[in-house]
């Protein structure tokens, strides 16, 4: 009998490359825990090897992967390890990352149910679980976007459309030229992502009404201007430097009485809602109209995983409308593109679902509490070594200073050069500070002890200069 001709399968095409990528990923993860947190001049110099003209023809795929690993891996900042405290960058929770790998192989477009029933289902489930976890109003809907910056802009567009519709103006059809006025109230310590969104959705950055903040960066309720039904009030749950939360209860009460729209920028702080210990920081937040949050920060989903939550489903859907004869919606099923600005979009709810499924309610609570406890521990340890802690450590952010601004600047520079840990800097009440954001599940108490030693060594070198 003739032998059947062997068929090339999809696995043959993908398999060897995936095995190679898996091998590199394993090596990277192993190294990430001990690798210095700065790439070093020699590794950075090799980035120039990418500067070649567009290849005139095909390149061997295995060689391409090898180059990516050899030059690329050493020039990452390994935020997946436990000693990275930069910005507010979360780690990557292993089950979520594994689920993302699988979904990358699926390569689904999450625009429509007909394109990907599984992506549509997992968005629905994540929406329900997050609303439940955070205790938001039952009718709240979620749109899955790249990050909080986009989530904020979706919240603002929805608010803008509603505040103008109340004045008889259909902004989607007529645009902003000649539109009635709406007002925007922000806190003095509002995140730059809020200003960015205001600028590109046409509400302007210079016409906002600014509410003074207290020493922690919280809006002072008594200083709120008179609100009305044409006002968007932008609040913050988690100041990017101090971690402080605006007094949401009092602000929401005032806004509700006046009929104003309240948006909460809770990029990393909204997850306080999952912790019994930390939930009081959010008191009253459920009375707001829209909330923006990142799963890739406190929750430790891999990038990019932002969420817009809105208590007015039909207003969000109306703001994100699009039509075309080839677009195929499905009655009774979720078509994800009607909750977000994009049409084509990867199935990012997959890793969020994986994370929530494997952690459950108690796991998320433990994670939030662990990050906050480690931040407190770092603050206490540094204080005992003579550092100044410039904020009330209410969540996962710690602002550190030395005796003089010059010492603080030099210590930060040394920290970044040494690579034992990684912290960024900021200006807080006109003085330089070192920011430490405890945002990774992988940060252990031993990492905190190492961080304290690293701070002391960096300061000592600063004193010698
Ligand atoms: C309070 C706050 N708002 C908005 C953002 C922007 O979020 P993203 O980087 O996901 O767009 C951040 C980022 O750290 C933040 O801390």
PDB file of N, CA, C and O in Angstrom, residues 125-196:
ATOM      1  N   UNK A 125     -18.832  38.356  30.925  1.00  0.00           N
ATOM      2  CA  UNK A 125     -18.574  37.782  32.249  1.00  0.00           C
ATOM      3  C   UNK A 125     -17.713  38.747  33.079  1.00  0.00           C
ATOM      4  O   UNK A 125     -18.002  39.009  34.251  1.00  0.00           O
ATOM      5  N   UNK A 126     -16.674  39.302  32.449  1.00  0.00           N
ATOM      6  CA  UNK A 126     -15.793  40.242  33.180  1.00  0.00           C
ATOM      7  C   UNK A 126     -16.589  41.458  33.643  1.00  0.00           C
ATOM      8  O   UNK A 126     -16.394  41.945  34.758  1.00  0.00           O
ATOM      9  N   UNK A 127     -17.445  41.952  32.785  1.00  0.00           N
ATOM     10  CA  UNK A 127     -18.272  43.110  33.163  1.00  0.00           C
ATOM     11  C   UNK A 127     -19.077  42.783  34.425  1.00  0.00           C
ATOM     12  O   UNK A 127     -19.075  43.533  35.402  1.00  0.00           O
ATOM     13  N   UNK A 128     -19.723  41.632  34.405  1.00  0.00           N
ATOM     14  CA  UNK A 128     -20.576  41.238  35.544  1.00  0.00           C
ATOM     15  C   UNK A 128     -19.715  41.060  36.797  1.00  0.00           C
ATOM     16  O   UNK A 128     -20.063  41.531  37.877  1.00  0.00           O
ATOM     17  N   UNK A 129     -18.584  40.399  36.665  1.00  0.00           N
ATOM     18  CA  UNK A 129     -17.732  40.119  37.841  1.00  0.00           C
ATOM     19  C   UNK A 129     -17.157  41.414  38.426  1.00  0.00           C
ATOM     20  O   UNK A 129     -17.070  41.566  39.646  1.00  0.00           O
ATOM     21  N   UNK A 130     -16.742  42.341  37.558  1.00  0.00           N
ATOM     22  CA  UNK A 130     -16.130  43.580  38.068  1.00  0.00           C
ATOM     23  C   UNK A 130     -17.181  44.435  38.768  1.00  0.00           C
ATOM     24  O   UNK A 130     -16.927  45.018  39.829  1.00  0.00           O
ATOM     25  N   UNK A 131     -18.352  44.502  38.182  1.00  0.00           N
ATOM     26  CA  UNK A 131     -19.435  45.282  38.797  1.00  0.00           C
ATOM     27  C   UNK A 131     -19.742  44.703  40.186  1.00  0.00           C
ATOM     28  O   UNK A 131     -19.907  45.433  41.169  1.00  0.00           O
ATOM     29  N   UNK A 132     -19.746  43.384  40.256  1.00  0.00           N
ATOM     30  CA  UNK A 132     -20.013  42.693  41.529  1.00  0.00           C
ATOM     31  C   UNK A 132     -18.857  42.934  42.525  1.00  0.00           C
ATOM     32  O   UNK A 132     -19.075  43.285  43.678  1.00  0.00           O
ATOM     33  N   UNK A 133     -17.642  42.756  42.037  1.00  0.00           N
ATOM     34  CA  UNK A 133     -16.450  42.888  42.890  1.00  0.00           C
ATOM     35  C   UNK A 133     -16.358  44.282  43.492  1.00  0.00           C
ATOM     36  O   UNK A 133     -16.030  44.448  44.676  1.00  0.00           O
ATOM     37  N   UNK A 134     -16.645  45.288  42.680  1.00  0.00           N
ATOM     38  CA  UNK A 134     -16.494  46.666  43.149  1.00  0.00           C
ATOM     39  C   UNK A 134     -17.769  47.213  43.788  1.00  0.00           C
ATOM     40  O   UNK A 134     -17.767  48.314  44.341  1.00  0.00           O
ATOM     41  N   UNK A 135     -18.852  46.461  43.684  1.00  0.00           N
ATOM     42  CA  UNK A 135     -20.110  46.928  44.276  1.00  0.00           C
ATOM     43  C   UNK A 135     -20.668  48.149  43.554  1.00  0.00           C
ATOM     44  O   UNK A 135     -21.170  49.077  44.178  1.00  0.00           O
ATOM     45  N   UNK A 136     -20.604  48.120  42.235  1.00  0.00           N
ATOM     46  CA  UNK A 136     -21.145  49.236  41.443  1.00  0.00           C
ATOM     47  C   UNK A 136     -22.629  48.967  41.141  1.00  0.00           C
ATOM     48  O   UNK A 136     -23.097  47.834  41.290  1.00  0.00           O
ATOM     49  N   UNK A 137     -23.350  49.996  40.708  1.00  0.00           N
ATOM     50  CA  UNK A 137     -24.759  49.782  40.390  1.00  0.00           C
ATOM     51  C   UNK A 137     -24.932  48.637  39.378  1.00  0.00           C
ATOM     52  O   UNK A 137     -24.128  48.528  38.442  1.00  0.00           O
ATOM     53  N   UNK A 138     -25.985  47.844  39.571  1.00  0.00           N
ATOM     54  CA  UNK A 138     -26.182  46.613  38.763  1.00  0.00           C
ATOM     55  C   UNK A 138     -26.171  46.848  37.259  1.00  0.00           C
ATOM     56  O   UNK A 138     -25.699  46.027  36.491  1.00  0.00           O
ATOM     57  N   UNK A 139     -26.726  48.002  36.831  1.00  0.00           N
ATOM     58  CA  UNK A 139     -26.873  48.223  35.381  1.00  0.00           C
ATOM     59  C   UNK A 139     -25.571  48.687  34.721  1.00  0.00           C
ATOM     60  O   UNK A 139     -25.519  48.848  33.499  1.00  0.00           O
ATOM     61  N   UNK A 140     -24.495  48.872  35.528  1.00  0.00           N
ATOM     62  CA  UNK A 140     -23.225  49.397  34.997  1.00  0.00           C
ATOM     63  C   UNK A 140     -22.689  48.513  33.863  1.00  0.00           C
ATOM     64  O   UNK A 140     -22.659  47.288  33.984  1.00  0.00           O
ATOM     65  N   UNK A 141     -22.242  49.160  32.780  1.00  0.00           N
ATOM     66  CA  UNK A 141     -21.634  48.409  31.680  1.00  0.00           C
ATOM     67  C   UNK A 141     -20.142  48.734  31.614  1.00  0.00           C
ATOM     68  O   UNK A 141     -19.694  49.758  32.129  1.00  0.00           O
ATOM     69  N   UNK A 142     -19.404  47.838  30.960  1.00  0.00           N
ATOM     70  CA  UNK A 142     -17.944  48.002  30.861  1.00  0.00           C
ATOM     71  C   UNK A 142     -17.500  47.948  29.408  1.00  0.00           C
ATOM     72  O   UNK A 142     -17.992  47.128  28.633  1.00  0.00           O
ATOM     73  N   UNK A 143     -16.570  48.829  29.056  1.00  0.00           N
ATOM     74  CA  UNK A 143     -15.911  48.760  27.752  1.00  0.00           C
ATOM     75  C   UNK A 143     -14.452  48.435  27.989  1.00  0.00           C
ATOM     76  O   UNK A 143     -13.833  48.991  28.907  1.00  0.00           O
ATOM     77  N   UNK A 144     -13.878  47.544  27.177  1.00  0.00           N
ATOM     78  CA  UNK A 144     -12.507  47.074  27.409  1.00  0.00           C
ATOM     79  C   UNK A 144     -11.574  47.746  26.404  1.00  0.00           C
ATOM     80  O   UNK A 144     -11.656  47.500  25.200  1.00  0.00           O
ATOM     81  N   UNK A 145     -10.719  48.630  26.936  1.00  0.00           N
ATOM     82  CA  UNK A 145      -9.860  49.478  26.108  1.00  0.00           C
ATOM     83  C   UNK A 145      -8.395  49.236  26.467  1.00  0.00           C
ATOM     84  O   UNK A 145      -8.096  48.398  27.315  1.00  0.00           O
ATOM     85  N   UNK A 146      -7.497  50.004  25.853  1.00  0.00           N
ATOM     86  CA  UNK A 146      -6.074  49.776  26.074  1.00  0.00           C
ATOM     87  C   UNK A 146      -5.578  50.224  27.437  1.00  0.00           C
ATOM     88  O   UNK A 146      -4.635  49.664  27.977  1.00  0.00           O
ATOM     89  N   UNK A 147      -6.199  51.258  28.008  1.00  0.00           N
ATOM     90  CA  UNK A 147      -5.729  51.758  29.298  1.00  0.00           C
ATOM     91  C   UNK A 147      -6.631  52.864  29.807  1.00  0.00           C
ATOM     92  O   UNK A 147      -7.607  53.248  29.144  1.00  0.00           O
ATOM     93  N   UNK A 148      -6.272  53.394  30.970  1.00  0.00           N
ATOM     94  CA  UNK A 148      -7.128  54.390  31.600  1.00  0.00           C
ATOM     95  C   UNK A 148      -7.233  55.672  30.780  1.00  0.00           C
ATOM     96  O   UNK A 148      -8.284  56.314  30.766  1.00  0.00           O
ATOM     97  N   UNK A 149      -6.159  56.058  30.092  1.00  0.00           N
ATOM     98  CA  UNK A 149      -6.248  57.288  29.289  1.00  0.00           C
ATOM     99  C   UNK A 149      -7.418  57.182  28.303  1.00  0.00           C
ATOM    100  O   UNK A 149      -8.203  58.127  28.164  1.00  0.00           O
ATOM    101  N   UNK A 150      -7.525  56.065  27.631  1.00  0.00           N
ATOM    102  CA  UNK A 150      -8.634  55.883  26.686  1.00  0.00           C
ATOM    103  C   UNK A 150      -9.960  55.778  27.433  1.00  0.00           C
ATOM    104  O   UNK A 150     -10.977  56.341  27.011  1.00  0.00           O
ATOM    105  N   UNK A 151      -9.941  55.070  28.553  1.00  0.00           N
ATOM    106  CA  UNK A 151     -11.182  54.910  29.334  1.00  0.00           C
ATOM    107  C   UNK A 151     -11.710  56.280  29.775  1.00  0.00           C
ATOM    108  O   UNK A 151     -12.918  56.543  29.716  1.00  0.00           O
ATOM    109  N   UNK A 152     -10.795  57.156  30.196  1.00  0.00           N
ATOM    110  CA  UNK A 152     -11.208  58.501  30.621  1.00  0.00           C
ATOM    111  C   UNK A 152     -11.882  59.224  29.453  1.00  0.00           C
ATOM    112  O   UNK A 152     -12.943  59.839  29.609  1.00  0.00           O
ATOM    113  N   UNK A 153     -11.275  59.131  28.284  1.00  0.00           N
ATOM    114  CA  UNK A 153     -11.841  59.870  27.148  1.00  0.00           C
ATOM    115  C   UNK A 153     -13.226  59.332  26.782  1.00  0.00           C
ATOM    116  O   UNK A 153     -14.114  60.101  26.423  1.00  0.00           O
ATOM    117  N   UNK A 154     -13.431  58.028  26.920  1.00  0.00           N
ATOM    118  CA  UNK A 154     -14.761  57.465  26.628  1.00  0.00           C
ATOM    119  C   UNK A 154     -15.779  57.981  27.652  1.00  0.00           C
ATOM    120  O   UNK A 154     -16.904  58.368  27.298  1.00  0.00           O
ATOM    121  N   UNK A 155     -15.371  58.026  28.912  1.00  0.00           N
ATOM    122  CA  UNK A 155     -16.255  58.564  29.953  1.00  0.00           C
ATOM    123  C   UNK A 155     -16.609  60.018  29.665  1.00  0.00           C
ATOM    124  O   UNK A 155     -17.772  60.427  29.775  1.00  0.00           O
ATOM    125  N   UNK A 156     -15.599  60.787  29.249  1.00  0.00           N
ATOM    126  CA  UNK A 156     -15.831  62.216  28.987  1.00  0.00           C
ATOM    127  C   UNK A 156     -16.738  62.433  27.773  1.00  0.00           C
ATOM    128  O   UNK A 156     -17.575  63.319  27.761  1.00  0.00           O
ATOM    129  N   UNK A 157     -16.514  61.649  26.725  1.00  0.00           N
ATOM    130  CA  UNK A 157     -17.351  61.804  25.524  1.00  0.00           C
ATOM    131  C   UNK A 157     -18.805  61.475  25.875  1.00  0.00           C
ATOM    132  O   UNK A 157     -19.733  62.178  25.463  1.00  0.00           O
ATOM    133  N   UNK A 158     -18.995  60.428  26.665  1.00  0.00           N
ATOM    134  CA  UNK A 158     -20.357  60.055  27.058  1.00  0.00           C
ATOM    135  C   UNK A 158     -20.990  61.180  27.886  1.00  0.00           C
ATOM    136  O   UNK A 158     -22.149  61.560  27.667  1.00  0.00           O
ATOM    137  N   UNK A 159     -20.220  61.730  28.817  1.00  0.00           N
ATOM    138  CA  UNK A 159     -20.723  62.828  29.655  1.00  0.00           C
ATOM    139  C   UNK A 159     -21.021  64.059  28.801  1.00  0.00           C
ATOM    140  O   UNK A 159     -22.087  64.677  28.928  1.00  0.00           O
ATOM    141  N   UNK A 160     -20.075  64.394  27.932  1.00  0.00           N
ATOM    142  CA  UNK A 160     -20.238  65.578  27.060  1.00  0.00           C
ATOM    143  C   UNK A 160     -21.521  65.468  26.237  1.00  0.00           C
ATOM    144  O   UNK A 160     -22.336  66.400  26.190  1.00  0.00           O
ATOM    145  N   UNK A 161     -21.734  64.313  25.631  1.00  0.00           N
ATOM    146  CA  UNK A 161     -22.924  64.119  24.793  1.00  0.00           C
ATOM    147  C   UNK A 161     -24.197  64.293  25.614  1.00  0.00           C
ATOM    148  O   UNK A 161     -25.156  64.923  25.176  1.00  0.00           O
ATOM    149  N   UNK A 162     -24.197  63.742  26.827  1.00  0.00           N
ATOM    150  CA  UNK A 162     -25.381  63.814  27.676  1.00  0.00           C
ATOM    151  C   UNK A 162     -25.621  65.256  28.139  1.00  0.00           C
ATOM    152  O   UNK A 162     -26.744  65.759  28.084  1.00  0.00           O
ATOM    153  N   UNK A 163     -24.557  65.931  28.590  1.00  0.00           N
ATOM    154  CA  UNK A 163     -24.731  67.297  29.117  1.00  0.00           C
ATOM    155  C   UNK A 163     -25.196  68.246  28.010  1.00  0.00           C
ATOM    156  O   UNK A 163     -25.934  69.201  28.270  1.00  0.00           O
ATOM    157  N   UNK A 164     -24.790  67.976  26.785  1.00  0.00           N
ATOM    158  CA  UNK A 164     -25.248  68.814  25.670  1.00  0.00           C
ATOM    159  C   UNK A 164     -26.654  68.406  25.216  1.00  0.00           C
ATOM    160  O   UNK A 164     -27.458  69.274  24.853  1.00  0.00           O
ATOM    161  N   UNK A 165     -26.938  67.108  25.261  1.00  0.00           N
ATOM    162  CA  UNK A 165     -28.285  66.651  24.868  1.00  0.00           C
ATOM    163  C   UNK A 165     -29.335  67.286  25.775  1.00  0.00           C
ATOM    164  O   UNK A 165     -30.430  67.633  25.331  1.00  0.00           O
ATOM    165  N   UNK A 166     -28.965  67.451  27.056  1.00  0.00           N
ATOM    166  CA  UNK A 166     -29.911  68.083  27.991  1.00  0.00           C
ATOM    167  C   UNK A 166     -30.231  69.517  27.578  1.00  0.00           C
ATOM    168  O   UNK A 166     -31.221  70.082  28.003  1.00  0.00           O
ATOM    169  N   UNK A 167     -29.334  70.092  26.788  1.00  0.00           N
ATOM    170  CA  UNK A 167     -29.569  71.470  26.335  1.00  0.00           C
ATOM    171  C   UNK A 167     -30.044  71.485  24.883  1.00  0.00           C
ATOM    172  O   UNK A 167     -29.947  72.488  24.186  1.00  0.00           O
ATOM    173  N   UNK A 168     -30.532  70.309  24.453  1.00  0.00           N
ATOM    174  CA  UNK A 168     -31.133  70.221  23.118  1.00  0.00           C
ATOM    175  C   UNK A 168     -30.116  70.190  21.986  1.00  0.00           C
ATOM    176  O   UNK A 168     -30.442  70.501  20.839  1.00  0.00           O
ATOM    177  N   UNK A 169     -28.872  69.794  22.287  1.00  0.00           N
ATOM    178  CA  UNK A 169     -27.815  69.825  21.268  1.00  0.00           C
ATOM    179  C   UNK A 169     -27.296  68.411  21.007  1.00  0.00           C
ATOM    180  O   UNK A 169     -26.765  67.766  21.909  1.00  0.00           O
ATOM    181  N   UNK A 170     -27.449  67.946  19.784  1.00  0.00           N
ATOM    182  CA  UNK A 170     -26.949  66.615  19.405  1.00  0.00           C
ATOM    183  C   UNK A 170     -25.519  66.784  18.890  1.00  0.00           C
ATOM    184  O   UNK A 170     -25.302  67.053  17.707  1.00  0.00           O
ATOM    185  N   UNK A 171     -24.557  66.630  19.806  1.00  0.00           N
ATOM    186  CA  UNK A 171     -23.170  66.921  19.445  1.00  0.00           C
ATOM    187  C   UNK A 171     -22.608  65.908  18.448  1.00  0.00           C
ATOM    188  O   UNK A 171     -21.761  66.251  17.616  1.00  0.00           O
ATOM    189  N   UNK A 172     -23.115  64.674  18.500  1.00  0.00           N
ATOM    190  CA  UNK A 172     -22.622  63.666  17.552  1.00  0.00           C
ATOM    191  C   UNK A 172     -22.912  64.121  16.123  1.00  0.00           C
ATOM    192  O   UNK A 172     -22.093  63.935  15.224  1.00  0.00           O
ATOM    193  N   UNK A 173     -24.069  64.724  15.919  1.00  0.00           N
ATOM    194  CA  UNK A 173     -24.447  65.152  14.574  1.00  0.00           C
ATOM    195  C   UNK A 173     -23.931  66.560  14.259  1.00  0.00           C
ATOM    196  O   UNK A 173     -23.465  66.824  13.155  1.00  0.00           O
ATOM    197  N   UNK A 174     -23.996  67.459  15.235  1.00  0.00           N
ATOM    198  CA  UNK A 174     -23.742  68.880  14.939  1.00  0.00           C
ATOM    199  C   UNK A 174     -22.337  69.356  15.303  1.00  0.00           C
ATOM    200  O   UNK A 174     -21.943  70.466  14.932  1.00  0.00           O
ATOM    201  N   UNK A 175     -21.626  68.545  16.057  1.00  0.00           N
ATOM    202  CA  UNK A 175     -20.275  68.949  16.450  1.00  0.00           C
ATOM    203  C   UNK A 175     -20.309  69.988  17.556  1.00  0.00           C
ATOM    204  O   UNK A 175     -21.367  70.349  18.073  1.00  0.00           O
ATOM    205  N   UNK A 176     -19.116  70.483  17.910  1.00  0.00           N
ATOM    206  CA  UNK A 176     -19.026  71.419  19.046  1.00  0.00           C
ATOM    207  C   UNK A 176     -19.143  72.884  18.622  1.00  0.00           C
ATOM    208  O   UNK A 176     -19.352  73.752  19.462  1.00  0.00           O
ATOM    209  N   UNK A 177     -19.007  73.160  17.315  1.00  0.00           N
ATOM    210  CA  UNK A 177     -19.046  74.562  16.892  1.00  0.00           C
ATOM    211  C   UNK A 177     -20.450  75.127  17.092  1.00  0.00           C
ATOM    212  O   UNK A 177     -21.418  74.601  16.565  1.00  0.00           O
ATOM    213  N   UNK A 178     -20.537  76.181  17.914  1.00  0.00           N
ATOM    214  CA  UNK A 178     -21.840  76.800  18.188  1.00  0.00           C
ATOM    215  C   UNK A 178     -22.644  76.084  19.253  1.00  0.00           C
ATOM    216  O   UNK A 178     -23.802  76.444  19.511  1.00  0.00           O
ATOM    217  N   UNK A 179     -22.046  75.064  19.885  1.00  0.00           N
ATOM    218  CA  UNK A 179     -22.778  74.304  20.908  1.00  0.00           C
ATOM    219  C   UNK A 179     -22.951  75.135  22.176  1.00  0.00           C
ATOM    220  O   UNK A 179     -22.165  76.043  22.440  1.00  0.00           O
ATOM    221  N   UNK A 180     -23.982  74.825  22.982  1.00  0.00           N
ATOM    222  CA  UNK A 180     -24.111  75.494  24.278  1.00  0.00           C
ATOM    223  C   UNK A 180     -22.894  75.173  25.154  1.00  0.00           C
ATOM    224  O   UNK A 180     -22.151  74.217  24.881  1.00  0.00           O
ATOM    225  N   UNK A 181     -22.720  75.932  26.208  1.00  0.00           N
ATOM    226  CA  UNK A 181     -21.565  75.731  27.106  1.00  0.00           C
ATOM    227  C   UNK A 181     -21.788  74.535  28.024  1.00  0.00           C
ATOM    228  O   UNK A 181     -22.909  74.310  28.478  1.00  0.00           O
ATOM    229  N   UNK A 182     -20.749  73.778  28.265  1.00  0.00           N
ATOM    230  CA  UNK A 182     -20.774  72.882  29.419  1.00  0.00           C
ATOM    231  C   UNK A 182     -19.538  73.198  30.256  1.00  0.00           C
ATOM    232  O   UNK A 182     -18.557  73.743  29.744  1.00  0.00           O
ATOM    233  N   UNK A 183     -19.624  72.883  31.529  1.00  0.00           N
ATOM    234  CA  UNK A 183     -18.508  73.213  32.422  1.00  0.00           C
ATOM    235  C   UNK A 183     -17.760  71.939  32.820  1.00  0.00           C
ATOM    236  O   UNK A 183     -18.363  70.867  32.882  1.00  0.00           O
ATOM    237  N   UNK A 184     -16.476  72.094  33.094  1.00  0.00           N
ATOM    238  CA  UNK A 184     -15.670  70.953  33.559  1.00  0.00           C
ATOM    239  C   UNK A 184     -14.947  71.379  34.836  1.00  0.00           C
ATOM    240  O   UNK A 184     -14.246  72.395  34.845  1.00  0.00           O
ATOM    241  N   UNK A 185     -15.156  70.610  35.897  1.00  0.00           N
ATOM    242  CA  UNK A 185     -14.521  70.903  37.184  1.00  0.00           C
ATOM    243  C   UNK A 185     -13.514  69.792  37.477  1.00  0.00           C
ATOM    244  O   UNK A 185     -13.864  68.600  37.415  1.00  0.00           O
ATOM    245  N   UNK A 186     -12.276  70.188  37.738  1.00  0.00           N
ATOM    246  CA  UNK A 186     -11.227  69.193  38.048  1.00  0.00           C
ATOM    247  C   UNK A 186     -10.500  69.595  39.328  1.00  0.00           C
ATOM    248  O   UNK A 186     -10.531  70.760  39.723  1.00  0.00           O
ATOM    249  N   UNK A 187      -9.824  68.644  39.926  1.00  0.00           N
ATOM    250  CA  UNK A 187      -9.004  68.939  41.100  1.00  0.00           C
ATOM    251  C   UNK A 187      -7.659  69.508  40.671  1.00  0.00           C
ATOM    252  O   UNK A 187      -7.193  69.255  39.550  1.00  0.00           O
ATOM    253  N   UNK A 188      -7.049  70.233  41.601  1.00  0.00           N
ATOM    254  CA  UNK A 188      -5.746  70.847  41.329  1.00  0.00           C
ATOM    255  C   UNK A 188      -4.693  69.780  40.979  1.00  0.00           C
ATOM    256  O   UNK A 188      -3.741  70.047  40.264  1.00  0.00           O
ATOM    257  N   UNK A 189      -4.884  68.563  41.503  1.00  0.00           N
ATOM    258  CA  UNK A 189      -3.891  67.492  41.315  1.00  0.00           C
ATOM    259  C   UNK A 189      -4.354  66.454  40.294  1.00  0.00           C
ATOM    260  O   UNK A 189      -3.951  65.297  40.353  1.00  0.00           O
ATOM    261  N   UNK A 190      -5.226  66.898  39.384  1.00  0.00           N
ATOM    262  CA  UNK A 190      -5.731  65.968  38.365  1.00  0.00           C
ATOM    263  C   UNK A 190      -4.590  65.400  37.513  1.00  0.00           C
ATOM    264  O   UNK A 190      -3.651  66.116  37.177  1.00  0.00           O
ATOM    265  N   UNK A 191      -4.703  64.150  37.134  1.00  0.00           N
ATOM    266  CA  UNK A 191      -3.682  63.485  36.311  1.00  0.00           C
ATOM    267  C   UNK A 191      -3.651  64.083  34.903  1.00  0.00           C
ATOM    268  O   UNK A 191      -4.692  64.498  34.378  1.00  0.00           O
ATOM    269  N   UNK A 192      -2.475  64.070  34.304  1.00  0.00           N
ATOM    270  CA  UNK A 192      -2.324  64.667  32.967  1.00  0.00           C
ATOM    271  C   UNK A 192      -3.201  63.961  31.923  1.00  0.00           C
ATOM    272  O   UNK A 192      -3.573  64.563  30.906  1.00  0.00           O
ATOM    273  N   UNK A 193      -3.560  62.691  32.169  1.00  0.00           N
ATOM    274  CA  UNK A 193      -4.406  61.979  31.210  1.00  0.00           C
ATOM    275  C   UNK A 193      -5.780  62.653  31.089  1.00  0.00           C
ATOM    276  O   UNK A 193      -6.422  62.597  30.034  1.00  0.00           O
ATOM    277  N   UNK A 194      -6.214  63.305  32.159  1.00  0.00           N
ATOM    278  CA  UNK A 194      -7.499  64.014  32.139  1.00  0.00           C
ATOM    279  C   UNK A 194      -7.389  65.218  31.198  1.00  0.00           C
ATOM    280  O   UNK A 194      -8.253  65.457  30.351  1.00  0.00           O
ATOM    281  N   UNK A 195      -6.291  65.962  31.337  1.00  0.00           N
ATOM    282  CA  UNK A 195      -6.095  67.129  30.469  1.00  0.00           C
ATOM    283  C   UNK A 195      -5.933  66.709  29.007  1.00  0.00           C
ATOM    284  O   UNK A 195      -6.417  67.364  28.101  1.00  0.00           O
ATOM    285  N   UNK A 196      -5.231  65.610  28.820  1.00  0.00           N
ATOM    286  CA  UNK A 196      -5.040  65.117  27.448  1.00  0.00           C
ATOM    287  C   UNK A 196      -6.404  64.798  26.814  1.00  0.00           C
ATOM    288  O   UNK A 196      -6.697  65.201  25.694  1.00  0.00           O
TER     289      UNK A 196
END
